[in-house]
Amino acid sequence: MTAARQKWSAEVTEQSDAMDLEDHIFESDDARKIAASLKRSAEHSHRRKAEPFQSAMSMLNFYINRAGKNLPATRRRVLEHAKDELRVAFGRAKEG
């Protein structure tokens, strides 16, 4: 991969209207902690354009999608569980 491609997702996170995130939050093994941090960030961010729930879920999906095949199954499980925890934190029912 070229240096430009490696920096693309970091640039989107830093320069776009993405939320301001806690450092290294996606490295946590605690899905509830990830969800709580995303909720706090979404509710306090001045850079987001959407509602807090949508912004938080979008950032989580963005991270999962950018990792793609490089995301180990154990990390994917934690992050997918964080989606459920995020829904609970915002009082949303799981779709589907």
PDB file of N, CA and C in Angstrom:
ATOM      1  N   MET A   1       0.824  -1.182   0.000  1.00  0.00           N
ATOM      2  CA  MET A   1       0.000   0.000   0.000  1.00  0.00           C
ATOM      3  C   MET A   1       0.871   1.249   0.000  1.00  0.00           C
ATOM      4  N   THR A   2       0.428   2.251  -0.671  1.00  0.00           N
ATOM      5  CA  THR A   2       1.190   3.487  -0.684  1.00  0.00           C
ATOM      6  C   THR A   2       0.898   4.285   0.584  1.00  0.00           C
ATOM      7  N   ALA A   3       1.794   5.206   0.887  1.00  0.00           N
ATOM      8  CA  ALA A   3       1.611   6.037   2.077  1.00  0.00           C
ATOM      9  C   ALA A   3       0.310   6.833   1.999  1.00  0.00           C
ATOM     10  N   ALA A   4      -0.033   7.303   0.811  1.00  0.00           N
ATOM     11  CA  ALA A   4      -1.259   8.078   0.644  1.00  0.00           C
ATOM     12  C   ALA A   4      -2.493   7.242   0.980  1.00  0.00           C
ATOM     13  N   ARG A   5      -2.498   6.002   0.555  1.00  0.00           N
ATOM     14  CA  ARG A   5      -3.652   5.137   0.856  1.00  0.00           C
ATOM     15  C   ARG A   5      -3.732   4.818   2.330  1.00  0.00           C
ATOM     16  N   GLN A   6      -2.616   4.636   2.987  1.00  0.00           N
ATOM     17  CA  GLN A   6      -2.609   4.325   4.406  1.00  0.00           C
ATOM     18  C   GLN A   6      -3.134   5.499   5.227  1.00  0.00           C
ATOM     19  N   LYS A   7      -2.935   6.715   4.760  1.00  0.00           N
ATOM     20  CA  LYS A   7      -3.340   7.897   5.503  1.00  0.00           C
ATOM     21  C   LYS A   7      -4.775   8.320   5.217  1.00  0.00           C
ATOM     22  N   TRP A   8      -5.414   7.731   4.218  1.00  0.00           N
ATOM     23  CA  TRP A   8      -6.736   8.175   3.806  1.00  0.00           C
ATOM     24  C   TRP A   8      -7.734   8.174   4.947  1.00  0.00           C
ATOM     25  N   SER A   9      -7.866   7.073   5.671  1.00  0.00           N
ATOM     26  CA  SER A   9      -8.878   6.998   6.728  1.00  0.00           C
ATOM     27  C   SER A   9      -8.536   7.918   7.890  1.00  0.00           C
ATOM     28  N   ALA A  10      -7.253   8.059   8.194  1.00  0.00           N
ATOM     29  CA  ALA A  10      -6.853   8.982   9.257  1.00  0.00           C
ATOM     30  C   ALA A  10      -7.191  10.415   8.875  1.00  0.00           C
ATOM     31  N   GLU A  11      -6.972  10.757   7.608  1.00  0.00           N
ATOM     32  CA  GLU A  11      -7.287  12.109   7.142  1.00  0.00           C
ATOM     33  C   GLU A  11      -8.783  12.373   7.208  1.00  0.00           C
ATOM     34  N   VAL A  12      -9.586  11.389   6.835  1.00  0.00           N
ATOM     35  CA  VAL A  12     -11.037  11.546   6.920  1.00  0.00           C
ATOM     36  C   VAL A  12     -11.441  11.798   8.363  1.00  0.00           C
ATOM     37  N   THR A  13     -10.891  11.029   9.277  1.00  0.00           N
ATOM     38  CA  THR A  13     -11.234  11.166  10.686  1.00  0.00           C
ATOM     39  C   THR A  13     -10.819  12.526  11.231  1.00  0.00           C
ATOM     40  N   GLU A  14      -9.654  13.014  10.820  1.00  0.00           N
ATOM     41  CA  GLU A  14      -9.130  14.267  11.356  1.00  0.00           C
ATOM     42  C   GLU A  14      -9.689  15.503  10.669  1.00  0.00           C
ATOM     43  N   GLN A  15      -9.905  15.466   9.356  1.00  0.00           N
ATOM     44  CA  GLN A  15     -10.225  16.665   8.596  1.00  0.00           C
ATOM     45  C   GLN A  15     -11.703  16.806   8.226  1.00  0.00           C
ATOM     46  N   SER A  16     -12.457  15.745   8.281  1.00  0.00           N
ATOM     47  CA  SER A  16     -13.849  15.819   7.849  1.00  0.00           C
ATOM     48  C   SER A  16     -14.734  16.297   8.997  1.00  0.00           C
ATOM     49  N   ASP A  17     -16.018  16.174   8.788  1.00  0.00           N
ATOM     50  CA  ASP A  17     -16.963  16.508   9.857  1.00  0.00           C
ATOM     51  C   ASP A  17     -17.219  15.304  10.751  1.00  0.00           C
ATOM     52  N   ALA A  18     -16.244  14.413  10.803  1.00  0.00           N
ATOM     53  CA  ALA A  18     -16.344  13.250  11.677  1.00  0.00           C
ATOM     54  C   ALA A  18     -16.269  13.716  13.133  1.00  0.00           C
ATOM     55  N   MET A  19     -16.666  12.856  14.029  1.00  0.00           N
ATOM     56  CA  MET A  19     -16.634  13.192  15.450  1.00  0.00           C
ATOM     57  C   MET A  19     -15.208  13.226  15.975  1.00  0.00           C
ATOM     58  N   ASP A  20     -15.047  13.893  17.090  1.00  0.00           N
ATOM     59  CA  ASP A  20     -13.786  13.870  17.814  1.00  0.00           C
ATOM     60  C   ASP A  20     -13.819  12.642  18.713  1.00  0.00           C
ATOM     61  N   LEU A  21     -12.886  11.724  18.514  1.00  0.00           N
ATOM     62  CA  LEU A  21     -12.897  10.455  19.233  1.00  0.00           C
ATOM     63  C   LEU A  21     -11.830  10.388  20.313  1.00  0.00           C
ATOM     64  N   GLU A  22     -12.124   9.582  21.333  1.00  0.00           N
ATOM     65  CA  GLU A  22     -11.140   9.276  22.363  1.00  0.00           C
ATOM     66  C   GLU A  22     -10.006   8.476  21.713  1.00  0.00           C
ATOM     67  N   ASP A  23      -8.773   8.799  22.059  1.00  0.00           N
ATOM     68  CA  ASP A  23      -7.622   8.096  21.490  1.00  0.00           C
ATOM     69  C   ASP A  23      -7.684   6.597  21.763  1.00  0.00           C
ATOM     70  N   HIS A  24      -7.418   5.809  20.757  1.00  0.00           N
ATOM     71  CA  HIS A  24      -7.297   4.346  20.834  1.00  0.00           C
ATOM     72  C   HIS A  24      -8.564   3.642  21.308  1.00  0.00           C
ATOM     73  N   ILE A  25      -9.723   4.280  21.191  1.00  0.00           N
ATOM     74  CA  ILE A  25     -10.945   3.671  21.709  1.00  0.00           C
ATOM     75  C   ILE A  25     -11.281   2.357  21.021  1.00  0.00           C
ATOM     76  N   PHE A  26     -10.978   2.226  19.745  1.00  0.00           N
ATOM     77  CA  PHE A  26     -11.329   0.997  19.037  1.00  0.00           C
ATOM     78  C   PHE A  26     -10.406  -0.167  19.395  1.00  0.00           C
ATOM     79  N   GLU A  27      -9.385   0.072  20.180  1.00  0.00           N
ATOM     80  CA  GLU A  27      -8.473  -0.985  20.619  1.00  0.00           C
ATOM     81  C   GLU A  27      -8.959  -1.666  21.897  1.00  0.00           C
ATOM     82  N   SER A  28      -9.985  -1.116  22.521  1.00  0.00           N
ATOM     83  CA  SER A  28     -10.505  -1.681  23.762  1.00  0.00           C
ATOM     84  C   SER A  28     -11.138  -3.047  23.517  1.00  0.00           C
ATOM     85  N   ASP A  29     -11.056  -3.917  24.512  1.00  0.00           N
ATOM     86  CA  ASP A  29     -11.710  -5.226  24.445  1.00  0.00           C
ATOM     87  C   ASP A  29     -13.089  -5.196  25.073  1.00  0.00           C
ATOM     88  N   ASP A  30     -13.515  -4.039  25.542  1.00  0.00           N
ATOM     89  CA  ASP A  30     -14.793  -3.881  26.232  1.00  0.00           C
ATOM     90  C   ASP A  30     -15.782  -3.156  25.323  1.00  0.00           C
ATOM     91  N   ALA A  31     -16.731  -3.906  24.777  1.00  0.00           N
ATOM     92  CA  ALA A  31     -17.704  -3.339  23.838  1.00  0.00           C
ATOM     93  C   ALA A  31     -18.522  -2.227  24.482  1.00  0.00           C
ATOM     94  N   ARG A  32     -18.857  -2.383  25.750  1.00  0.00           N
ATOM     95  CA  ARG A  32     -19.644  -1.365  26.450  1.00  0.00           C
ATOM     96  C   ARG A  32     -18.840  -0.069  26.598  1.00  0.00           C
ATOM     97  N   LYS A  33     -17.541  -0.199  26.852  1.00  0.00           N
ATOM     98  CA  LYS A  33     -16.667   0.973  26.970  1.00  0.00           C
ATOM     99  C   LYS A  33     -16.566   1.702  25.628  1.00  0.00           C
ATOM    100  N   ILE A  34     -16.449   0.938  24.546  1.00  0.00           N
ATOM    101  CA  ILE A  34     -16.386   1.530  23.210  1.00  0.00           C
ATOM    102  C   ILE A  34     -17.680   2.299  22.933  1.00  0.00           C
ATOM    103  N   ALA A  35     -18.813   1.661  23.213  1.00  0.00           N
ATOM    104  CA  ALA A  35     -20.111   2.293  22.964  1.00  0.00           C
ATOM    105  C   ALA A  35     -20.274   3.560  23.805  1.00  0.00           C
ATOM    106  N   ALA A  36     -19.898   3.498  25.067  1.00  0.00           N
ATOM    107  CA  ALA A  36     -20.037   4.663  25.944  1.00  0.00           C
ATOM    108  C   ALA A  36     -19.163   5.819  25.459  1.00  0.00           C
ATOM    109  N   SER A  37     -17.960   5.501  25.027  1.00  0.00           N
ATOM    110  CA  SER A  37     -17.062   6.535  24.521  1.00  0.00           C
ATOM    111  C   SER A  37     -17.605   7.155  23.239  1.00  0.00           C
ATOM    112  N   LEU A  38     -18.106   6.322  22.330  1.00  0.00           N
ATOM    113  CA  LEU A  38     -18.687   6.843  21.086  1.00  0.00           C
ATOM    114  C   LEU A  38     -19.907   7.713  21.378  1.00  0.00           C
ATOM    115  N   LYS A  39     -20.701   7.309  22.335  1.00  0.00           N
ATOM    116  CA  LYS A  39     -21.890   8.091  22.713  1.00  0.00           C
ATOM    117  C   LYS A  39     -21.468   9.453  23.253  1.00  0.00           C
ATOM    118  N   ARG A  40     -20.500   9.456  24.174  1.00  0.00           N
ATOM    119  CA  ARG A  40     -19.997  10.730  24.718  1.00  0.00           C
ATOM    120  C   ARG A  40     -19.456  11.621  23.607  1.00  0.00           C
ATOM    121  N   SER A  41     -18.648  11.023  22.733  1.00  0.00           N
ATOM    122  CA  SER A  41     -18.057  11.795  21.645  1.00  0.00           C
ATOM    123  C   SER A  41     -19.133  12.372  20.727  1.00  0.00           C
ATOM    124  N   ALA A  42     -20.117  11.566  20.401  1.00  0.00           N
ATOM    125  CA  ALA A  42     -21.182  12.012  19.492  1.00  0.00           C
ATOM    126  C   ALA A  42     -22.007  13.130  20.116  1.00  0.00           C
ATOM    127  N   GLU A  43     -22.266  13.019  21.391  1.00  0.00           N
ATOM    128  CA  GLU A  43     -23.091  14.029  22.053  1.00  0.00           C
ATOM    129  C   GLU A  43     -22.345  15.345  22.272  1.00  0.00           C
ATOM    130  N   HIS A  44     -21.031  15.288  22.360  1.00  0.00           N
ATOM    131  CA  HIS A  44     -20.251  16.491  22.650  1.00  0.00           C
ATOM    132  C   HIS A  44     -19.530  17.080  21.438  1.00  0.00           C
ATOM    133  N   SER A  45     -19.513  16.354  20.335  1.00  0.00           N
ATOM    134  CA  SER A  45     -18.776  16.811  19.159  1.00  0.00           C
ATOM    135  C   SER A  45     -19.472  17.986  18.487  1.00  0.00           C
ATOM    136  N   HIS A  46     -18.674  18.967  18.089  1.00  0.00           N
ATOM    137  CA  HIS A  46     -19.197  20.101  17.339  1.00  0.00           C
ATOM    138  C   HIS A  46     -18.935  19.913  15.845  1.00  0.00           C
ATOM    139  N   ARG A  47     -18.315  18.790  15.481  1.00  0.00           N
ATOM    140  CA  ARG A  47     -17.948  18.547  14.087  1.00  0.00           C
ATOM    141  C   ARG A  47     -18.927  17.632  13.364  1.00  0.00           C
ATOM    142  N   ARG A  48     -19.856  17.032  14.073  1.00  0.00           N
ATOM    143  CA  ARG A  48     -20.770  16.101  13.420  1.00  0.00           C
ATOM    144  C   ARG A  48     -21.918  16.847  12.765  1.00  0.00           C
ATOM    145  N   LYS A  49     -22.481  16.224  11.722  1.00  0.00           N
ATOM    146  CA  LYS A  49     -23.621  16.831  11.035  1.00  0.00           C
ATOM    147  C   LYS A  49     -24.915  16.084  11.335  1.00  0.00           C
ATOM    148  N   ALA A  50     -24.833  14.810  11.620  1.00  0.00           N
ATOM    149  CA  ALA A  50     -26.025  13.985  11.858  1.00  0.00           C
ATOM    150  C   ALA A  50     -26.367  13.954  13.353  1.00  0.00           C
ATOM    151  N   GLU A  51     -27.438  13.254  13.674  1.00  0.00           N
ATOM    152  CA  GLU A  51     -27.817  13.040  15.067  1.00  0.00           C
ATOM    153  C   GLU A  51     -26.744  12.207  15.771  1.00  0.00           C
ATOM    154  N   PRO A  52     -26.624  12.309  17.094  1.00  0.00           N
ATOM    155  CA  PRO A  52     -25.571  11.587  17.816  1.00  0.00           C
ATOM    156  C   PRO A  52     -25.541  10.080  17.562  1.00  0.00           C
ATOM    157  N   PHE A  53     -26.698   9.421  17.595  1.00  0.00           N
ATOM    158  CA  PHE A  53     -26.710   7.969  17.379  1.00  0.00           C
ATOM    159  C   PHE A  53     -26.165   7.626  16.005  1.00  0.00           C
ATOM    160  N   GLN A  54     -26.650   8.315  14.989  1.00  0.00           N
ATOM    161  CA  GLN A  54     -26.221   8.037  13.615  1.00  0.00           C
ATOM    162  C   GLN A  54     -24.725   8.308  13.454  1.00  0.00           C
ATOM    163  N   SER A  55     -24.238   9.375  14.040  1.00  0.00           N
ATOM    164  CA  SER A  55     -22.817   9.708  13.947  1.00  0.00           C
ATOM    165  C   SER A  55     -21.951   8.648  14.622  1.00  0.00           C
ATOM    166  N   ALA A  56     -22.374   8.220  15.811  1.00  0.00           N
ATOM    167  CA  ALA A  56     -21.608   7.214  16.547  1.00  0.00           C
ATOM    168  C   ALA A  56     -21.589   5.881  15.796  1.00  0.00           C
ATOM    169  N   MET A  57     -22.743   5.449  15.305  1.00  0.00           N
ATOM    170  CA  MET A  57     -22.822   4.186  14.576  1.00  0.00           C
ATOM    171  C   MET A  57     -22.034   4.270  13.268  1.00  0.00           C
ATOM    172  N   SER A  58     -22.104   5.404  12.608  1.00  0.00           N
ATOM    173  CA  SER A  58     -21.368   5.576  11.359  1.00  0.00           C
ATOM    174  C   SER A  58     -19.862   5.499  11.590  1.00  0.00           C
ATOM    175  N   MET A  59     -19.387   6.090  12.663  1.00  0.00           N
ATOM    176  CA  MET A  59     -17.958   6.053  12.950  1.00  0.00           C
ATOM    177  C   MET A  59     -17.513   4.626  13.264  1.00  0.00           C
ATOM    178  N   LEU A  60     -18.321   3.885  13.986  1.00  0.00           N
ATOM    179  CA  LEU A  60     -18.000   2.491  14.292  1.00  0.00           C
ATOM    180  C   LEU A  60     -17.973   1.662  13.006  1.00  0.00           C
ATOM    181  N   ASN A  61     -18.968   1.834  12.162  1.00  0.00           N
ATOM    182  CA  ASN A  61     -18.999   1.117  10.886  1.00  0.00           C
ATOM    183  C   ASN A  61     -17.833   1.525   9.991  1.00  0.00           C
ATOM    184  N   PHE A  62     -17.496   2.801   9.996  1.00  0.00           N
ATOM    185  CA  PHE A  62     -16.364   3.291   9.210  1.00  0.00           C
ATOM    186  C   PHE A  62     -15.088   2.568   9.628  1.00  0.00           C
ATOM    187  N   TYR A  63     -14.874   2.463  10.933  1.00  0.00           N
ATOM    188  CA  TYR A  63     -13.669   1.797  11.430  1.00  0.00           C
ATOM    189  C   TYR A  63     -13.651   0.321  11.010  1.00  0.00           C
ATOM    190  N   ILE A  64     -14.763  -0.366  11.195  1.00  0.00           N
ATOM    191  CA  ILE A  64     -14.852  -1.783  10.834  1.00  0.00           C
ATOM    192  C   ILE A  64     -14.617  -1.970   9.332  1.00  0.00           C
ATOM    193  N   ASN A  65     -15.256  -1.150   8.527  1.00  0.00           N
ATOM    194  CA  ASN A  65     -15.122  -1.279   7.073  1.00  0.00           C
ATOM    195  C   ASN A  65     -13.720  -0.953   6.589  1.00  0.00           C
ATOM    196  N   ARG A  66     -13.074   0.039   7.177  1.00  0.00           N
ATOM    197  CA  ARG A  66     -11.717   0.399   6.759  1.00  0.00           C
ATOM    198  C   ARG A  66     -10.736  -0.700   7.113  1.00  0.00           C
ATOM    199  N   ALA A  67     -10.961  -1.395   8.214  1.00  0.00           N
ATOM    200  CA  ALA A  67     -10.062  -2.489   8.602  1.00  0.00           C
ATOM    201  C   ALA A  67     -10.238  -3.673   7.660  1.00  0.00           C
ATOM    202  N   GLY A  68     -11.461  -3.872   7.197  1.00  0.00           N
ATOM    203  CA  GLY A  68     -11.745  -4.924   6.221  1.00  0.00           C
ATOM    204  C   GLY A  68     -11.242  -6.291   6.630  1.00  0.00           C
ATOM    205  N   LYS A  69     -10.578  -6.954   5.706  1.00  0.00           N
ATOM    206  CA  LYS A  69     -10.072  -8.308   5.940  1.00  0.00           C
ATOM    207  C   LYS A  69      -8.940  -8.342   6.948  1.00  0.00           C
ATOM    208  N   ASN A  70      -8.327  -7.204   7.223  1.00  0.00           N
ATOM    209  CA  ASN A  70      -7.231  -7.151   8.189  1.00  0.00           C
ATOM    210  C   ASN A  70      -7.705  -7.170   9.638  1.00  0.00           C
ATOM    211  N   LEU A  71      -9.004  -7.063   9.844  1.00  0.00           N
ATOM    212  CA  LEU A  71      -9.563  -7.055  11.194  1.00  0.00           C
ATOM    213  C   LEU A  71      -9.720  -8.492  11.683  1.00  0.00           C
ATOM    214  N   PRO A  72      -8.976  -8.871  12.727  1.00  0.00           N
ATOM    215  CA  PRO A  72      -9.100 -10.242  13.249  1.00  0.00           C
ATOM    216  C   PRO A  72     -10.524 -10.529  13.736  1.00  0.00           C
ATOM    217  N   ALA A  73     -10.922 -11.774  13.677  1.00  0.00           N
ATOM    218  CA  ALA A  73     -12.277 -12.173  14.056  1.00  0.00           C
ATOM    219  C   ALA A  73     -12.613 -11.765  15.487  1.00  0.00           C
ATOM    220  N   THR A  74     -11.648 -11.867  16.392  1.00  0.00           N
ATOM    221  CA  THR A  74     -11.915 -11.499  17.786  1.00  0.00           C
ATOM    222  C   THR A  74     -12.210  -9.998  17.912  1.00  0.00           C
ATOM    223  N   ARG A  75     -11.491  -9.163  17.172  1.00  0.00           N
ATOM    224  CA  ARG A  75     -11.730  -7.717  17.200  1.00  0.00           C
ATOM    225  C   ARG A  75     -13.081  -7.401  16.569  1.00  0.00           C
ATOM    226  N   ARG A  76     -13.367  -8.093  15.455  1.00  0.00           N
ATOM    227  CA  ARG A  76     -14.650  -7.872  14.776  1.00  0.00           C
ATOM    228  C   ARG A  76     -15.816  -8.194  15.719  1.00  0.00           C
ATOM    229  N   ARG A  77     -15.699  -9.290  16.471  1.00  0.00           N
ATOM    230  CA  ARG A  77     -16.765  -9.656  17.413  1.00  0.00           C
ATOM    231  C   ARG A  77     -16.966  -8.567  18.464  1.00  0.00           C
ATOM    232  N   VAL A  78     -15.877  -8.056  19.013  1.00  0.00           N
ATOM    233  CA  VAL A  78     -15.971  -6.993  20.021  1.00  0.00           C
ATOM    234  C   VAL A  78     -16.649  -5.762  19.411  1.00  0.00           C
ATOM    235  N   LEU A  79     -16.234  -5.385  18.223  1.00  0.00           N
ATOM    236  CA  LEU A  79     -16.786  -4.193  17.589  1.00  0.00           C
ATOM    237  C   LEU A  79     -18.242  -4.381  17.163  1.00  0.00           C
ATOM    238  N   GLU A  80     -18.587  -5.566  16.707  1.00  0.00           N
ATOM    239  CA  GLU A  80     -19.992  -5.845  16.373  1.00  0.00           C
ATOM    240  C   GLU A  80     -20.850  -5.816  17.640  1.00  0.00           C
ATOM    241  N   HIS A  81     -20.303  -6.329  18.736  1.00  0.00           N
ATOM    242  CA  HIS A  81     -21.021  -6.264  20.014  1.00  0.00           C
ATOM    243  C   HIS A  81     -21.151  -4.809  20.469  1.00  0.00           C
ATOM    244  N   ALA A  82     -20.163  -3.987  20.163  1.00  0.00           N
ATOM    245  CA  ALA A  82     -20.226  -2.561  20.507  1.00  0.00           C
ATOM    246  C   ALA A  82     -21.405  -1.883  19.803  1.00  0.00           C
ATOM    247  N   LYS A  83     -21.754  -2.358  18.602  1.00  0.00           N
ATOM    248  CA  LYS A  83     -22.926  -1.820  17.909  1.00  0.00           C
ATOM    249  C   LYS A  83     -24.187  -2.064  18.745  1.00  0.00           C
ATOM    250  N   ASP A  84     -24.312  -3.289  19.260  1.00  0.00           N
ATOM    251  CA  ASP A  84     -25.469  -3.605  20.104  1.00  0.00           C
ATOM    252  C   ASP A  84     -25.475  -2.744  21.366  1.00  0.00           C
ATOM    253  N   GLU A  85     -24.297  -2.568  21.968  1.00  0.00           N
ATOM    254  CA  GLU A  85     -24.187  -1.750  23.173  1.00  0.00           C
ATOM    255  C   GLU A  85     -24.512  -0.289  22.872  1.00  0.00           C
ATOM    256  N   LEU A  86     -24.155   0.162  21.698  1.00  0.00           N
ATOM    257  CA  LEU A  86     -24.457   1.531  21.292  1.00  0.00           C
ATOM    258  C   LEU A  86     -25.966   1.717  21.150  1.00  0.00           C
ATOM    259  N   ARG A  87     -26.625   0.726  20.564  1.00  0.00           N
ATOM    260  CA  ARG A  87     -28.090   0.789  20.456  1.00  0.00           C
ATOM    261  C   ARG A  87     -28.727   0.860  21.839  1.00  0.00           C
ATOM    262  N   VAL A  88     -28.236   0.063  22.769  1.00  0.00           N
ATOM    263  CA  VAL A  88     -28.754   0.068  24.139  1.00  0.00           C
ATOM    264  C   VAL A  88     -28.515   1.437  24.779  1.00  0.00           C
ATOM    265  N   ALA A  89     -27.300   1.965  24.610  1.00  0.00           N
ATOM    266  CA  ALA A  89     -26.947   3.245  25.212  1.00  0.00           C
ATOM    267  C   ALA A  89     -27.849   4.384  24.721  1.00  0.00           C
ATOM    268  N   PHE A  90     -28.287   4.304  23.473  1.00  0.00           N
ATOM    269  CA  PHE A  90     -29.141   5.323  22.899  1.00  0.00           C
ATOM    270  C   PHE A  90     -30.626   4.938  22.970  1.00  0.00           C
ATOM    271  N   GLY A  91     -30.937   3.795  23.581  1.00  0.00           N
ATOM    272  CA  GLY A  91     -32.326   3.364  23.695  1.00  0.00           C
ATOM    273  C   GLY A  91     -32.958   2.986  22.381  1.00  0.00           C
ATOM    274  N   ARG A  92     -32.163   2.418  21.481  1.00  0.00           N
ATOM    275  CA  ARG A  92     -32.635   2.000  20.162  1.00  0.00           C
ATOM    276  C   ARG A  92     -32.739   0.487  20.092  1.00  0.00           C
ATOM    277  N   ALA A  93     -33.783  -0.004  19.438  1.00  0.00           N
ATOM    278  CA  ALA A  93     -33.933  -1.446  19.233  1.00  0.00           C
ATOM    279  C   ALA A  93     -33.070  -1.871  18.052  1.00  0.00           C
ATOM    280  N   LYS A  94     -32.575  -3.094  18.097  1.00  0.00           N
ATOM    281  CA  LYS A  94     -31.783  -3.630  16.991  1.00  0.00           C
ATOM    282  C   LYS A  94     -32.693  -3.812  15.785  1.00  0.00           C
ATOM    283  N   GLU A  95     -32.190  -3.370  14.622  1.00  0.00           N
ATOM    284  CA  GLU A  95     -32.963  -3.525  13.391  1.00  0.00           C
ATOM    285  C   GLU A  95     -32.846  -4.924  12.850  1.00  0.00           C
ATOM    286  N   GLY A  96     -33.892  -5.380  12.199  1.00  0.00           N
ATOM    287  CA  GLY A  96     -33.838  -6.683  11.544  1.00  0.00           C
ATOM    288  C   GLY A  96     -34.336  -7.727  12.358  1.00  0.00           C
TER     289      GLY A  96
END
